[in-house]
Short mmCIF file of C-alpha atoms in Angstrom, two decimals:
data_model
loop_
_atom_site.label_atom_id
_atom_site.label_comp_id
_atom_site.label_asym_id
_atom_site.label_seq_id
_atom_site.Cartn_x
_atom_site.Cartn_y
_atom_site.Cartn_z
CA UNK A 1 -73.85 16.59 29.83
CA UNK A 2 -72.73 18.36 26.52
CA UNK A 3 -73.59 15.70 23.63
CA UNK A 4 -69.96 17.03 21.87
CA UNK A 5 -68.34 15.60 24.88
CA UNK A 6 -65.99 13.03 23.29
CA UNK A 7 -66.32 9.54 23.94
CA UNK A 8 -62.66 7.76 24.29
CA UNK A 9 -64.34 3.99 23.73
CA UNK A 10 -63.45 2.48 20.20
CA UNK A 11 -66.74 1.99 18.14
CA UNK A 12 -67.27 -1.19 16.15
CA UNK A 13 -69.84 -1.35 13.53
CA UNK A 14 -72.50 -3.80 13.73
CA UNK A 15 -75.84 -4.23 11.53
CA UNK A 16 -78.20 -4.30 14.78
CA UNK A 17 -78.57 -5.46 18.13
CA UNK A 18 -78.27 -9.20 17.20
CA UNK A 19 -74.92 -8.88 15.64
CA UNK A 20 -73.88 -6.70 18.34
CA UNK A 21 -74.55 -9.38 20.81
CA UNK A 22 -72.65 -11.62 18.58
CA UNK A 23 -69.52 -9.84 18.92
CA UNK A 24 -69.41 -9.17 22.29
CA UNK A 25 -69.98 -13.02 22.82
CA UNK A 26 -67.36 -13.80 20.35
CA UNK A 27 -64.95 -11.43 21.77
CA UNK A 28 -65.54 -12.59 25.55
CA UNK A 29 -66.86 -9.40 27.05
CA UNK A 30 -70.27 -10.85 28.43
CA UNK A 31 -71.14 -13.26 31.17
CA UNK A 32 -72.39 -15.38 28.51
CA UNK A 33 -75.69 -14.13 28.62
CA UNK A 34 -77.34 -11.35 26.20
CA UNK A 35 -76.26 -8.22 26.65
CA UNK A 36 -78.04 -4.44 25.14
CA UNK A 37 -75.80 -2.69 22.89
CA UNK A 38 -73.70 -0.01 24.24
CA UNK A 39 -74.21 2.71 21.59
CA UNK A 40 -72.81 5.85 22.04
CA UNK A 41 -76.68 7.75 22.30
CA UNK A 42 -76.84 4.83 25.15
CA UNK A 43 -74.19 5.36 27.04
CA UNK A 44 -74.13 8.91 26.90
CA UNK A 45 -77.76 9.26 28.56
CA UNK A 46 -76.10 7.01 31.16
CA UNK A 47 -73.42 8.99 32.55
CA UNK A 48 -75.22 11.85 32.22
CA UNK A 49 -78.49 10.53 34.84
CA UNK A 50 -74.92 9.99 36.91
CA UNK A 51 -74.05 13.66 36.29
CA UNK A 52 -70.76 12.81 35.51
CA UNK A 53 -67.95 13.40 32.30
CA UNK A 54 -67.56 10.35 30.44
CA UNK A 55 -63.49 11.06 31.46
CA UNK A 56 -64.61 11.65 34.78
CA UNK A 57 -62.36 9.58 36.57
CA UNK A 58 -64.79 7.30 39.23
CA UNK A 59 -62.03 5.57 40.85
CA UNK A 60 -58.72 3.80 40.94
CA UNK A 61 -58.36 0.57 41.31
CA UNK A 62 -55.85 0.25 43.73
CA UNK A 63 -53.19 -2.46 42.49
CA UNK A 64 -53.26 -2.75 39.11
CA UNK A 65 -53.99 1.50 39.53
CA UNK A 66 -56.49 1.47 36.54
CA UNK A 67 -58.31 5.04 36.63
CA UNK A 68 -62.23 3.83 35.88
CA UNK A 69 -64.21 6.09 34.14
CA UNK A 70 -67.89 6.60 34.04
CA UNK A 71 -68.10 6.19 30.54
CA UNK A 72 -67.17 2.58 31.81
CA UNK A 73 -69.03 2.04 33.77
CA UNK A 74 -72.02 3.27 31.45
CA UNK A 75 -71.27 1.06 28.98
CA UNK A 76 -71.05 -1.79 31.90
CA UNK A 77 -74.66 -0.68 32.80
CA UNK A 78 -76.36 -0.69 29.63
CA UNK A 79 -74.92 -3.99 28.59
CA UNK A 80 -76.35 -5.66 31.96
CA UNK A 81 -79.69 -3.92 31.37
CA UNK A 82 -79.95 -1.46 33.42
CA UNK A 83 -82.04 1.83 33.44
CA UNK A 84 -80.08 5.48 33.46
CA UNK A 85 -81.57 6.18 36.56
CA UNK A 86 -79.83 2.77 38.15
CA UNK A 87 -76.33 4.47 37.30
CA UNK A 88 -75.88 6.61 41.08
CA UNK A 89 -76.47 3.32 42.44
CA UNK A 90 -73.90 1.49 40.06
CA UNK A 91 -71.10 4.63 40.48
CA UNK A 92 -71.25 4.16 44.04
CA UNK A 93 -70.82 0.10 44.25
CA UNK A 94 -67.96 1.13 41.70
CA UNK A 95 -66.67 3.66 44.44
CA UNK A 96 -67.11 1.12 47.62
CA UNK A 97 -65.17 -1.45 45.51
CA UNK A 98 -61.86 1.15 45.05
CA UNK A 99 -61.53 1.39 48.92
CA UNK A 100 -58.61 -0.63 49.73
CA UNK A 101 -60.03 -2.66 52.57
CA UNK A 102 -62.33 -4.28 49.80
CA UNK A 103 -59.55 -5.64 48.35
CA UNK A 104 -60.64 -5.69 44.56
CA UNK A 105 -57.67 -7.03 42.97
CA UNK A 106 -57.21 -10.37 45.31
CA UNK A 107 -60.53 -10.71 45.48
CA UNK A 108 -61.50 -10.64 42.00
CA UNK A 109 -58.36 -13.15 41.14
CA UNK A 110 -58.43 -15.75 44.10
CA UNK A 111 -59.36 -19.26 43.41
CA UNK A 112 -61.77 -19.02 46.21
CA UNK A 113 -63.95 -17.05 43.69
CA UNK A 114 -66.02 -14.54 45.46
CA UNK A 115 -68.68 -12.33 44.23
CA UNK A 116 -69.08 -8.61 45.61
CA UNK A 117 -72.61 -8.94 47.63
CA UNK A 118 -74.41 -5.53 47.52
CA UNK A 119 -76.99 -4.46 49.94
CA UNK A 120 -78.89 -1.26 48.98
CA UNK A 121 -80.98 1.15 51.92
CA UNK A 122 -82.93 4.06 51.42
CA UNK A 123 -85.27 5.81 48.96
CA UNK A 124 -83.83 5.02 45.85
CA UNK A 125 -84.69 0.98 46.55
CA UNK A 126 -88.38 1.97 46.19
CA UNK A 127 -87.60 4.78 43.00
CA UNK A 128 -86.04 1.94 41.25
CA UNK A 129 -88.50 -0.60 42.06
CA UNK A 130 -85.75 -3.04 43.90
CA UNK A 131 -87.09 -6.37 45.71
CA UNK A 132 -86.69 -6.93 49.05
CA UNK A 133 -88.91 -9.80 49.70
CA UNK A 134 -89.97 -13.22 47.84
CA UNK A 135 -86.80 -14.78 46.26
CA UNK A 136 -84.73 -12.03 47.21
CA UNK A 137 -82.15 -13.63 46.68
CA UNK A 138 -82.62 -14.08 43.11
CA UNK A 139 -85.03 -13.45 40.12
CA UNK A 140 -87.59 -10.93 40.99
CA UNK A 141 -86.81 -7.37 40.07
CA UNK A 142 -84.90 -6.73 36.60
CA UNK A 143 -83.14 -3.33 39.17
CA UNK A 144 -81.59 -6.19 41.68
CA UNK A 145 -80.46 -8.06 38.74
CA UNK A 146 -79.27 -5.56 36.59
CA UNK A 147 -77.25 -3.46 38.99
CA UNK A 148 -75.66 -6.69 40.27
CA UNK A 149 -75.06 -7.63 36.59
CA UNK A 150 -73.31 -4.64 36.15
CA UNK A 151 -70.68 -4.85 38.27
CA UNK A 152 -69.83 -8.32 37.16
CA UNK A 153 -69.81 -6.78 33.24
CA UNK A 154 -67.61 -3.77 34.87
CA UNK A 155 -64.88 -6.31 36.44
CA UNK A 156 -64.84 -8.55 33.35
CA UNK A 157 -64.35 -5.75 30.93
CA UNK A 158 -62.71 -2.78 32.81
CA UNK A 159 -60.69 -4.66 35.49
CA UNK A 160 -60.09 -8.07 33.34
CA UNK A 161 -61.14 -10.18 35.70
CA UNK A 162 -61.45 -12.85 32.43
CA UNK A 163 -61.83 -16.32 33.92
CA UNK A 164 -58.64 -18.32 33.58
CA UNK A 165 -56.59 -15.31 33.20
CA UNK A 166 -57.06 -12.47 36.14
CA UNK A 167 -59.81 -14.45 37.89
CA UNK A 168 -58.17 -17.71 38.77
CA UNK A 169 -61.61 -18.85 40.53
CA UNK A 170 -61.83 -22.43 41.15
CA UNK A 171 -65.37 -22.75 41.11
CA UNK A 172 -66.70 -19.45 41.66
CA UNK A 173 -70.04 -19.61 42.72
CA UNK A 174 -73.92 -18.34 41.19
CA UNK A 175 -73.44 -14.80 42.57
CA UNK A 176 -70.77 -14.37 40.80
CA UNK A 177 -74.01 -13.60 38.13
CA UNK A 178 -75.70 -11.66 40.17
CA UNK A 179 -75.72 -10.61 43.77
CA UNK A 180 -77.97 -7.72 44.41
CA UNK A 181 -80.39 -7.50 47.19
CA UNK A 182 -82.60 -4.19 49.07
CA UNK A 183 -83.17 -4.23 52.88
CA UNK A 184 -86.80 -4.79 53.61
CA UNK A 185 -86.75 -1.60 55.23
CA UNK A 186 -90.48 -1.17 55.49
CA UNK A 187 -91.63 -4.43 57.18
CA UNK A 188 -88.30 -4.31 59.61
CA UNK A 189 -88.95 -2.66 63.19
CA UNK A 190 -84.83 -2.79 62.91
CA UNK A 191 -82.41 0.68 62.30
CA UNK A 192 -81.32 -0.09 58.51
CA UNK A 193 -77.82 -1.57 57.58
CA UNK A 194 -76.85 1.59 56.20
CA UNK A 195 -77.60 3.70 58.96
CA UNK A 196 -75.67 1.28 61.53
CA UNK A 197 -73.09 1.54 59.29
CA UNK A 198 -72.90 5.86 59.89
CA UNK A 199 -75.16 6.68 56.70
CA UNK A 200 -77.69 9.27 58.16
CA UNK A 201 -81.48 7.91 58.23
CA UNK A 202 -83.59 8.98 55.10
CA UNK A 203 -80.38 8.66 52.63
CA UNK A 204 -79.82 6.09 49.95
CA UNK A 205 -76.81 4.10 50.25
CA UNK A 206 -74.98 0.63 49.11
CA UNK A 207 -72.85 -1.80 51.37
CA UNK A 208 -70.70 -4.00 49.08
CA UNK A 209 -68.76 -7.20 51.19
CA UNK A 210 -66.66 -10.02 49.15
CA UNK A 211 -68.23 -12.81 49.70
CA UNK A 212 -68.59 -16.66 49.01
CA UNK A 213 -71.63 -18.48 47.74
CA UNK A 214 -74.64 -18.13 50.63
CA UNK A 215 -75.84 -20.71 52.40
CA UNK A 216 -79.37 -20.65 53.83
CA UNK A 217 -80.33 -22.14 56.94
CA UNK A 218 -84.25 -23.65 58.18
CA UNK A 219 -85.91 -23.07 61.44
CA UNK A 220 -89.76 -23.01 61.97
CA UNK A 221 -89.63 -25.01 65.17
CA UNK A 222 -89.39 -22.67 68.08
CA UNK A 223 -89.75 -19.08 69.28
CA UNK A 224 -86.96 -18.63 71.41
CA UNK A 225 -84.43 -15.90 69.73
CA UNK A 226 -81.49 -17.73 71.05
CA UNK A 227 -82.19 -21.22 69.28
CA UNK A 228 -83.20 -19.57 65.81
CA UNK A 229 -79.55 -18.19 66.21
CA UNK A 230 -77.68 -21.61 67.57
CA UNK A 231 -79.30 -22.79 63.52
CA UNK A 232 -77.85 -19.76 62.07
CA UNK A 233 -74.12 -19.62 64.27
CA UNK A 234 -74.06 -23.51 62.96
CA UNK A 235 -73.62 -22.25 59.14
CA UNK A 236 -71.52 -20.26 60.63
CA UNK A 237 -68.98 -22.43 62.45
CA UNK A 238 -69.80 -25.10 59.43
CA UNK A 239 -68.20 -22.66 57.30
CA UNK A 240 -65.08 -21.97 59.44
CA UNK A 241 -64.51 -25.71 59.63
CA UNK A 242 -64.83 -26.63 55.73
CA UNK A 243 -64.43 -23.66 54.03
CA UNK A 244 -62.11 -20.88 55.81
CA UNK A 245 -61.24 -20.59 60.15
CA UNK A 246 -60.42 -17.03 59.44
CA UNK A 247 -62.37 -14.09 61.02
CA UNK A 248 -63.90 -11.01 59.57
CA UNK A 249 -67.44 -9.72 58.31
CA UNK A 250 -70.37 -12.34 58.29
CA UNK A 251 -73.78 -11.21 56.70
CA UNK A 252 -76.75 -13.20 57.82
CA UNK A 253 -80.20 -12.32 55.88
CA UNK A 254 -83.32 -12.84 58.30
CA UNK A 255 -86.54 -13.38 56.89
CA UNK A 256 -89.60 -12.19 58.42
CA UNK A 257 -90.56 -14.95 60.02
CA UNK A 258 -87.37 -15.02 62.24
CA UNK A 259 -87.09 -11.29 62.66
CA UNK A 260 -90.97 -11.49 64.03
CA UNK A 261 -89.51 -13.62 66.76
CA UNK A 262 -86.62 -11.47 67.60
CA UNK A 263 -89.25 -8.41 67.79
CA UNK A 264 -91.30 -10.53 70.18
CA UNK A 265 -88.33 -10.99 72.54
CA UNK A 266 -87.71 -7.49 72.01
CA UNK A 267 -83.85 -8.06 70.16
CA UNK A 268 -82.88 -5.57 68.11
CA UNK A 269 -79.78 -5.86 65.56
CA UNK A 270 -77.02 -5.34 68.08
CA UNK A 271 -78.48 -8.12 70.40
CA UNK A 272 -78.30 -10.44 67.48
CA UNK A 273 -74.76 -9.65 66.75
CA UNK A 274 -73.83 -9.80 70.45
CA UNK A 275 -75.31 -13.24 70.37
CA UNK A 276 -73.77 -14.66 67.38
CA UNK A 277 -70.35 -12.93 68.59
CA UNK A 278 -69.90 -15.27 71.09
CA UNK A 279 -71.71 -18.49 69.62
CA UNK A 280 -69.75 -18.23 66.35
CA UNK A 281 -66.37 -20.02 66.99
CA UNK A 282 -64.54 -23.20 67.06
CA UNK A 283 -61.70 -24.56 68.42
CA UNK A 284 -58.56 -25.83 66.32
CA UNK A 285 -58.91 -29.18 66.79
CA UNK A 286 -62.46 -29.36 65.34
CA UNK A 287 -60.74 -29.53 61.97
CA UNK A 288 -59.63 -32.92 62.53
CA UNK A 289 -63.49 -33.46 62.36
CA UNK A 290 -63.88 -32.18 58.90
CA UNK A 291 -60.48 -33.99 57.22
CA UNK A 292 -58.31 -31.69 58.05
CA UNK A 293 -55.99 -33.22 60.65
CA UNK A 294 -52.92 -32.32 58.30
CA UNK A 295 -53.07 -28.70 60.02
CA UNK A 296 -54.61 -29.03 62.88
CA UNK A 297 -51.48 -29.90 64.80
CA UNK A 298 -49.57 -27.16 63.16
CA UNK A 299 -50.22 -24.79 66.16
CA UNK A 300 -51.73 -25.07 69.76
CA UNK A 301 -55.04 -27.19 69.07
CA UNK A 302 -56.89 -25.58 71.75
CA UNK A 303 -56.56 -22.36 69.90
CA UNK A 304 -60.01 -21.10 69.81
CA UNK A 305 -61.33 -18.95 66.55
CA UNK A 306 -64.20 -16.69 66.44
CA UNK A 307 -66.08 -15.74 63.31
CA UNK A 308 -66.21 -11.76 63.95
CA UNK A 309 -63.35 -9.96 65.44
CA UNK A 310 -65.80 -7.84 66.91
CA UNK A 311 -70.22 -7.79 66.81
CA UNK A 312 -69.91 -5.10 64.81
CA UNK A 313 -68.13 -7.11 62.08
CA UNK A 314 -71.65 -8.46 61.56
CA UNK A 315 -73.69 -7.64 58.76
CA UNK A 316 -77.61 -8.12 59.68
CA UNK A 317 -80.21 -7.89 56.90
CA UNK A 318 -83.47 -7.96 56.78
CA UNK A 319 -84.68 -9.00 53.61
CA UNK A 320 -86.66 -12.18 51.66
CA UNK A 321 -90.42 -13.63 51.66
CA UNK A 322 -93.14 -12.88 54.01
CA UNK A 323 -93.41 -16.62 55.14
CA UNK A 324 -91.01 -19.33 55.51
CA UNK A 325 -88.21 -19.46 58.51
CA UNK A 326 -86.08 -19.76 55.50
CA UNK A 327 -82.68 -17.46 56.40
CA UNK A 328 -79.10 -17.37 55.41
CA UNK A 329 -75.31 -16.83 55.92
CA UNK A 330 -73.10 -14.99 53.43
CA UNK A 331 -69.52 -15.89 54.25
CA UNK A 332 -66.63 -13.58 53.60
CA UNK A 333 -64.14 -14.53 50.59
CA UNK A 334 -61.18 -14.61 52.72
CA UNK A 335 -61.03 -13.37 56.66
CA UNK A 336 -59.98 -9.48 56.58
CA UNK A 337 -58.40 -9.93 53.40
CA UNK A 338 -61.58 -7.73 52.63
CA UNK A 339 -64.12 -5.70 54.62
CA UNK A 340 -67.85 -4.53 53.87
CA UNK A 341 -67.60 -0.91 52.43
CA UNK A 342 -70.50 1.14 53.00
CA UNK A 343 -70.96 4.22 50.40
CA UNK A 344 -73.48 7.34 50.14
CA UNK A 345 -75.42 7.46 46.81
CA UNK B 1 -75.23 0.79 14.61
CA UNK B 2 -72.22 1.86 16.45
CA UNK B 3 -71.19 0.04 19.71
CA UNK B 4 -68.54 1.12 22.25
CA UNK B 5 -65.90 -1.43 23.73
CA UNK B 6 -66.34 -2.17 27.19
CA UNK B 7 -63.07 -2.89 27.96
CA UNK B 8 -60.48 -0.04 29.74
CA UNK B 9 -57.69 -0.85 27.44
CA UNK B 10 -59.30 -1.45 24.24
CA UNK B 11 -55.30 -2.83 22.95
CA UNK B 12 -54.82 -4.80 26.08
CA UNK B 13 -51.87 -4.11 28.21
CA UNK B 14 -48.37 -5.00 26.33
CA UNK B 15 -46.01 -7.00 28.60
CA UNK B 16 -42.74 -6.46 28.14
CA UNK B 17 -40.60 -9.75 29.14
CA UNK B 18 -37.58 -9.12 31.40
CA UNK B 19 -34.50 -9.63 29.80
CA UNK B 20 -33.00 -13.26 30.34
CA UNK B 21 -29.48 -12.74 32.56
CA UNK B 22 -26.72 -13.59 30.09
CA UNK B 23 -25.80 -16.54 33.32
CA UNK B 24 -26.83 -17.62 36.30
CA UNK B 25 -23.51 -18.53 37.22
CA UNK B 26 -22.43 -16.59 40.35
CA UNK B 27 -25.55 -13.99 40.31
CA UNK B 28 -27.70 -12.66 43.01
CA UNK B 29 -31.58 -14.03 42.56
CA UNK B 30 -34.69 -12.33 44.75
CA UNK B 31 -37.11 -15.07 45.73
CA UNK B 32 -40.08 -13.29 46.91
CA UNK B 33 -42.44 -15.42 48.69
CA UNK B 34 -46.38 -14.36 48.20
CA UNK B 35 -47.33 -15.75 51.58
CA UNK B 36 -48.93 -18.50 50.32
CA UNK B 37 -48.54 -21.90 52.22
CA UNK B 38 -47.14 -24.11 50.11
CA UNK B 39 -44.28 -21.52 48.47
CA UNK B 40 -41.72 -21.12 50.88
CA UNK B 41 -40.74 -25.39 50.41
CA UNK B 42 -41.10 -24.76 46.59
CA UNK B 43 -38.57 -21.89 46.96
CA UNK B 44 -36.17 -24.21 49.02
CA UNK B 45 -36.46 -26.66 46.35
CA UNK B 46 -35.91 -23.49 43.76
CA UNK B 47 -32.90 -22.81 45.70
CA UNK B 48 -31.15 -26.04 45.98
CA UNK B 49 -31.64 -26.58 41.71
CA UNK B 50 -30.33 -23.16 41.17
CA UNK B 51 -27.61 -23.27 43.46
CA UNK B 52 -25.93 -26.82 42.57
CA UNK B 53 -27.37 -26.74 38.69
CA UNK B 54 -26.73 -23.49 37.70
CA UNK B 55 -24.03 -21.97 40.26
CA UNK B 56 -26.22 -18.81 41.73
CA UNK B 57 -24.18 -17.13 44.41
CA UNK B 58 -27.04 -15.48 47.04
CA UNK B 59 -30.38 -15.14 47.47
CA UNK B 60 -32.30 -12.57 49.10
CA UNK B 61 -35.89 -13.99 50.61
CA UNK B 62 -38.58 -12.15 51.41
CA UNK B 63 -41.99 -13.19 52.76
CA UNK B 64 -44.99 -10.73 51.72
CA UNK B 65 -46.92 -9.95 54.39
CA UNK B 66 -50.34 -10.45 52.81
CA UNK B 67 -50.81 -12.63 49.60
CA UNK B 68 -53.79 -10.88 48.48
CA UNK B 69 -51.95 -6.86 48.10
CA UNK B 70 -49.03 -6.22 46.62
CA UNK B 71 -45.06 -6.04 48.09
CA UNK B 72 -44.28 -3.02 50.75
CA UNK B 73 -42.22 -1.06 48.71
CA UNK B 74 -39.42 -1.29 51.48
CA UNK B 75 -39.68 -4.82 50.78
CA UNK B 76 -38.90 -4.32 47.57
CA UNK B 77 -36.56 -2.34 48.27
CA UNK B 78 -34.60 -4.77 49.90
CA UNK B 79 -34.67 -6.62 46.99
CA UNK B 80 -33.34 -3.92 44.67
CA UNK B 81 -30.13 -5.75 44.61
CA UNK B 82 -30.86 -8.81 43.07
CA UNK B 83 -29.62 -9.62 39.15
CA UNK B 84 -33.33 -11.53 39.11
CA UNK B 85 -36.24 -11.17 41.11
CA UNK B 86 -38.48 -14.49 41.09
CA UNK B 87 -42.08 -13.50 42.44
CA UNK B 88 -44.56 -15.88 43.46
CA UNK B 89 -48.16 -16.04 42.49
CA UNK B 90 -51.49 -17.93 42.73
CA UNK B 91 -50.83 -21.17 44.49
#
């Protein structure tokens, strides 16, 4: 990139990093936690390791129609604490997000308060030194945490998804930090999320899905595929019944432990899905069960609901420790108000 | 140092209110439901107050089809009519 390439940011001056922290506390562009400075030297190396224009235009969002830039998202990505070479990896979460069937406005703004969960295949997992394994889900590798941090900084800032204003989350949950994971594409005998999902083998690519807070699941206490699944489809229907009935992409994260089970049997992903297709529903009444008889009756209570319109709406991962039969669930925000994007880096 | 602002519209985005209608008396108000479940009994309430309160003449109702996305611009379209358009949002 040619340094004399303007930057259209306004500058504030600050006496060092400290105070520059300061006043992006004050002002309410953080997370809350610490952020690194944007300077312009900064931001500039960033969008250039994205070979990009600091005007080049990454993508739209597609309600509000704001035109991101990459000198945005730049400054998103140093603030979180990423790397420059973490930026293709950030541009392309960025591009999933602008599909429309993600859904980034009403997802960003619902009181449900979803995060954007981002799975990440291929080469560029091991360049940037991503975690797949022990606490996957959370501390572990400053990459994971970083890139995930980044998009939270990029809808704060760039989409104003402020809390209380834009994003009208209830709760929210944790991931809302943070929510950053690489398949565990090495110790998996399983075809890669990416490449199920029409990326072609050997190339680095990012799924993004809205989704709700995870909730992990136990089962040490049998080898049979099918009942390590019946533990698993119980999140499931658990969350149709208290959270939301409404069907569209699941994720479930296996561990090792379980996927050395499924190998065993000889069940690949599609088996899995197949399985938790048809396990993964509930009938209308059940919500009387769960205090919600006030809508039960509104339509036919035999009404049955599945999870996943189809197997295929199921996200399978294979990632977290080495031991433990320690898996999860990651609902979706809100039915097929939004779908998992998968994106080329 | 110098540090950049992170956000897209470093001025924020300046809303312009609508104009109030100089009366509701005998004027044609858009009600357009966001699909939530609670709004379409608010709007008949809405309805009722501004009909025998303040004397509005019509009302044109429309239901969005998805809460989350914005109205079908044939939807709104339909609405184009109205002296006030009333838009539901959030809950």
């Amino acid at each position: 990139m040619n340094e004399a390439e303007p930057l259209s940011s306004a500058a504030y001056e600050v006496a060092d990093d400290f105070e520059a922290n300061e006043l992006y506390q004050k002002n309410g562009w953080t997370d809350g936690l610490p952020i690194v400075a944007p300077t312009e030297s900064r931001v500039r190396a960033f969008v250039a390791a994205a070979s990009l224009s600091p005007d080049a235009v990454v993508g739209v969002e597609p309600v509000r129609r704001r035109r991101i830039t990459a000198e945005k998202i730049a400054i998103a990505a140093v603030m979180a604490g990423c790397l420059p070479e973490y930026m293709p990896v950030v541009v392309a979460i960025v591009k999933a997000l602008c599909e429309p069937q993600y859904g980034l406005h009403g997802s960003s703004a619902s009181t449900g308060g979803s995060a954007p969960f981002i799975v990440v295949n291929g080469p560029i997992r091991n360049e940037l030194g991503m975690n797949a394994t022990h606490n996957v889900f959370a501390n572990g590798s400053r990459a994971n945490a970083a890139i995930g941090r980044s998009i939270r900084l990029f809808i704060l800032n760039v989409l104003g998804g402020i809390p209380g204003q834009l994003d009208r989350s209830t709760l929210g949950h944790p991931g809302k930090f943070s929510f950053c994971v690489a398949e565990d594409e090495e110790d998996s005998a399983w075809t890669p999320l990416s490449v199920e999902r029409g990326i072609p083998p050997g190339e680095s690519a990012i799924t993004v899905m809205a989704v709700e807070s995870p909730h992990q699941i136990m089962n040490e206490w049998t080898h049979d595929p099918r009942e390590i699944l019946d533990t698993y489809a119980a999140a499931v229907r658990a969350n149709m019944l208290t959270y939301s009935i409404w069907e569209g992409n699941y994720a479930i994260v296996v561990p090792k432990q379980h996927r050395q089970i499924f190998n065993a049997a000889g069940w690949a992903k599609q088996q899995i899905r197949e399985y938790l297709y048809e396990t993964c529903r509930v009938a209308r009444r059940e919500w009387r069960t769960v205090g919600k008889a006030a809508v039960a009756g509104r339509k036919d209570e035999e009404r049955v609901y599945r999870a996943l319109r189809t197997p295929d709406d199921l996200l399978v991962v294979a990632a977290g420790g080495p031991a433990g039969g320690f898996g999860a669930i990651v609902p979706p925000w809100y039915g097929q108000k939004s779908l998992a994007v998968t994106m080329q880096i | 140092m110098k540090v950049l602002d992170p956000r897209l519209d470093a001025h924020g985005e300046a809303l312009q209110p609508a104009r109030a209608l100089p009366s509701l008396n005998g004027s044609v108000i858009a009600l357009l439901d966001n699909a939530k479940i609670g709004t379409a009994r608010f709007y008949d309430f809405v309805e009722e107050i501004l009909t025998k309160e303040h004397g509005v003449r019509e009302f044109i109702r429309r239901r969005k089809p998805d809460t989350t996305r914005p109205v079908p611009a044939q939807m709104l379209a339909e609405m184009s009519g109205a002296d006030a358009l009333i838009s539901g949002i959030g809950d």
